[in-house]
Coordinates of C-alpha atoms in Angstrom, one line a residue:
M1134 CA 0.0 0.0 0.0
P1135 CA 1.3 3.5 -0.8
D1136 CA 2.7 5.5 2.1
Q1137 CA 0.5 8.5 1.2
P1138 CA -2.9 8.6 -0.4
T1139 CA -2.7 8.7 -4.2
I1140 CA -4.7 11.2 -6.2
F1141 CA -7.1 8.3 -7.1
S1142 CA -7.6 7.5 -3.4
R1143 CA -8.5 11.2 -2.8
L1144 CA -10.9 11.2 -5.8
I1145 CA -12.6 8.0 -4.6
A1146 CA -12.9 9.5 -1.1
G1147 CA -14.5 12.6 -2.5
E1148 CA -11.7 14.9 -1.3
L1149 CA -11.1 16.0 -4.9
P1150 CA -13.7 16.7 -7.6
C1151 CA -14.1 14.2 -10.5
A1152 CA -16.6 13.2 -13.2
K1153 CA -17.7 9.9 -11.9
V1154 CA -18.9 7.3 -14.4
Y1155 CA -19.6 4.3 -12.2
E1156 CA -19.1 2.9 -8.7
D1157 CA -19.7 -0.3 -6.9
D1158 CA -18.4 -1.8 -3.6
Q1159 CA -14.9 -2.5 -5.0
T1160 CA -14.4 -0.3 -8.0
F1161 CA -14.7 3.3 -9.1
A1162 CA -14.7 4.7 -12.7
F1163 CA -14.2 8.3 -13.6
M1164 CA -13.2 10.4 -16.6
D1165 CA -9.5 10.8 -17.1
A1166 CA -8.6 14.5 -16.8
G1167 CA -6.2 14.0 -19.7
Q1168 CA -8.6 12.8 -22.4
V1169 CA -6.9 10.9 -25.2
N1170 CA -10.3 11.0 -27.0
P1171 CA -13.7 12.0 -25.6
G1172 CA -14.9 9.2 -23.4
H1173 CA -11.5 8.2 -21.9
V1174 CA -12.3 6.6 -18.6
L1175 CA -10.2 5.3 -15.7
V1176 CA -11.4 2.3 -13.7
A1177 CA -9.7 1.8 -10.4
L1178 CA -10.0 -0.5 -7.4
K1179 CA -11.2 1.4 -4.3
R1180 CA -8.6 -0.4 -2.3
P1181 CA -5.3 1.5 -3.0
A1182 CA -3.2 -1.5 -4.1
P1183 CA -0.3 -0.2 -6.3
T1184 CA -0.2 -2.9 -9.1
I1185 CA -1.9 -6.0 -10.4
L1186 CA 0.8 -7.9 -8.5
D1187 CA -0.7 -6.5 -5.2
V1188 CA -4.4 -7.5 -5.7
T1189 CA -6.2 -10.8 -5.1
E1190 CA -7.7 -12.8 -7.9
D1191 CA -11.2 -11.7 -6.8
E1192 CA -10.1 -8.0 -6.9
A1193 CA -8.7 -8.4 -10.3
A1194 CA -11.9 -10.1 -11.5
A1195 CA -14.0 -7.2 -10.0
L1196 CA -11.7 -4.6 -11.7
F1197 CA -12.1 -6.3 -15.1
R1198 CA -15.9 -6.8 -14.6
T1199 CA -16.2 -3.1 -14.3
V1200 CA -13.8 -2.5 -17.2
H1201 CA -16.1 -4.6 -19.3
K1202 CA -19.2 -2.7 -18.2
V1203 CA -17.5 0.7 -18.8
A1204 CA -16.1 -0.4 -22.3
Q1205 CA -19.7 -1.5 -23.3
A1206 CA -21.0 1.9 -22.1
V1207 CA -18.3 3.9 -23.9
Q1208 CA -19.0 2.0 -27.1
A1209 CA -22.7 2.8 -26.8
A1210 CA -22.1 6.5 -25.9
F1211 CA -19.3 7.4 -28.4
A1212 CA -19.4 4.7 -31.1
P1213 CA -15.6 4.6 -31.4
E1214 CA -14.0 2.6 -34.2
G1215 CA -12.0 0.7 -31.5
I1216 CA -11.2 0.7 -27.8
T1217 CA -7.8 0.4 -26.2
L1218 CA -7.5 -1.0 -22.7
L1219 CA -4.3 -0.2 -20.9
Q1220 CA -3.2 -1.5 -17.5
A1221 CA 0.4 -0.5 -16.6
N1222 CA 2.4 -1.6 -13.6
K1223 CA 5.4 0.2 -12.0
P1224 CA 7.2 3.1 -13.6
A1225 CA 9.2 0.9 -16.0
G1226 CA 5.8 -0.4 -17.2
W1227 CA 4.5 3.1 -17.8
Q1228 CA 2.5 3.4 -14.6
T1229 CA 2.3 7.0 -13.4
V1230 CA -0.1 6.7 -10.4
P1231 CA 0.7 3.9 -8.0
H1232 CA -2.9 2.8 -7.6
I1233 CA -4.1 0.0 -9.8
H1234 CA -6.3 1.2 -12.7
V1235 CA -7.2 0.5 -16.3
H1236 CA -7.6 3.0 -19.0
V1237 CA -10.6 2.6 -21.3
V1238 CA -9.8 4.7 -24.3
P1239 CA -12.1 5.1 -27.3
R1240 CA -10.1 5.0 -30.5
Y1241 CA -10.4 6.3 -34.0
E1242 CA -8.3 5.8 -37.1
K1243 CA -5.6 8.6 -37.2
D1244 CA -6.5 9.9 -33.8
G1245 CA -2.8 10.6 -33.1
A1246 CA -2.6 8.1 -30.1
D1247 CA 0.4 5.9 -30.4
L1248 CA 1.8 2.9 -28.5
A1249 CA 5.0 1.5 -29.9
W1250 CA 7.6 -0.9 -28.7
P1251 CA 10.5 -2.8 -30.2
R1252 CA 9.4 -6.2 -31.6
H1253 CA 11.7 -9.1 -31.3
S1254 CA 11.1 -12.4 -33.1
P1255 CA 13.0 -15.1 -31.3
P1256 CA 13.0 -18.6 -32.8
M1257 CA 10.3 -21.1 -31.5
E1258 CA 12.9 -22.9 -29.4
E1259 CA 13.6 -19.8 -27.5
L1260 CA 9.9 -19.0 -27.2
R1261 CA 9.3 -22.4 -25.7
A1262 CA 12.2 -22.0 -23.3
L1263 CA 10.8 -18.6 -22.1
A1264 CA 7.3 -20.2 -21.8
A1265 CA 8.7 -23.0 -19.6
R1266 CA 10.0 -20.4 -17.1
I1267 CA 6.4 -19.1 -16.5
V1268 CA 4.6 -21.2 -13.9
V1269 CA 1.0 -20.3 -13.6
G1270 CA -0.5 -21.5 -10.3

């Protein structure tokens, strides 16, 4: 848990103003103040866990249930050509607020939003060796 309340914790607590979209017992959805496109929503857990690595399986399920509901509602309201979901963890993973959240971003051809990373294409033998290191419990 963060040492100090995050801006998201303060929004959820009503200490700061926000444009709330949805709320249930575990999650809170609100408009991102930095809209990539109109309808850009953030969905956060109410509990201030920093990353996906810090939540229970049930909390992760609750978060993504709300993401699904919000994505459906964004599609109905804005009719975007696509929707990008982004969930980042830790600064090296592009996370800027240490409170688990998912961006629901309506997308349009040539909207100027970009997400690029270097693509490596290892041989199948190496892919299998990498896969063998990942033990899902």
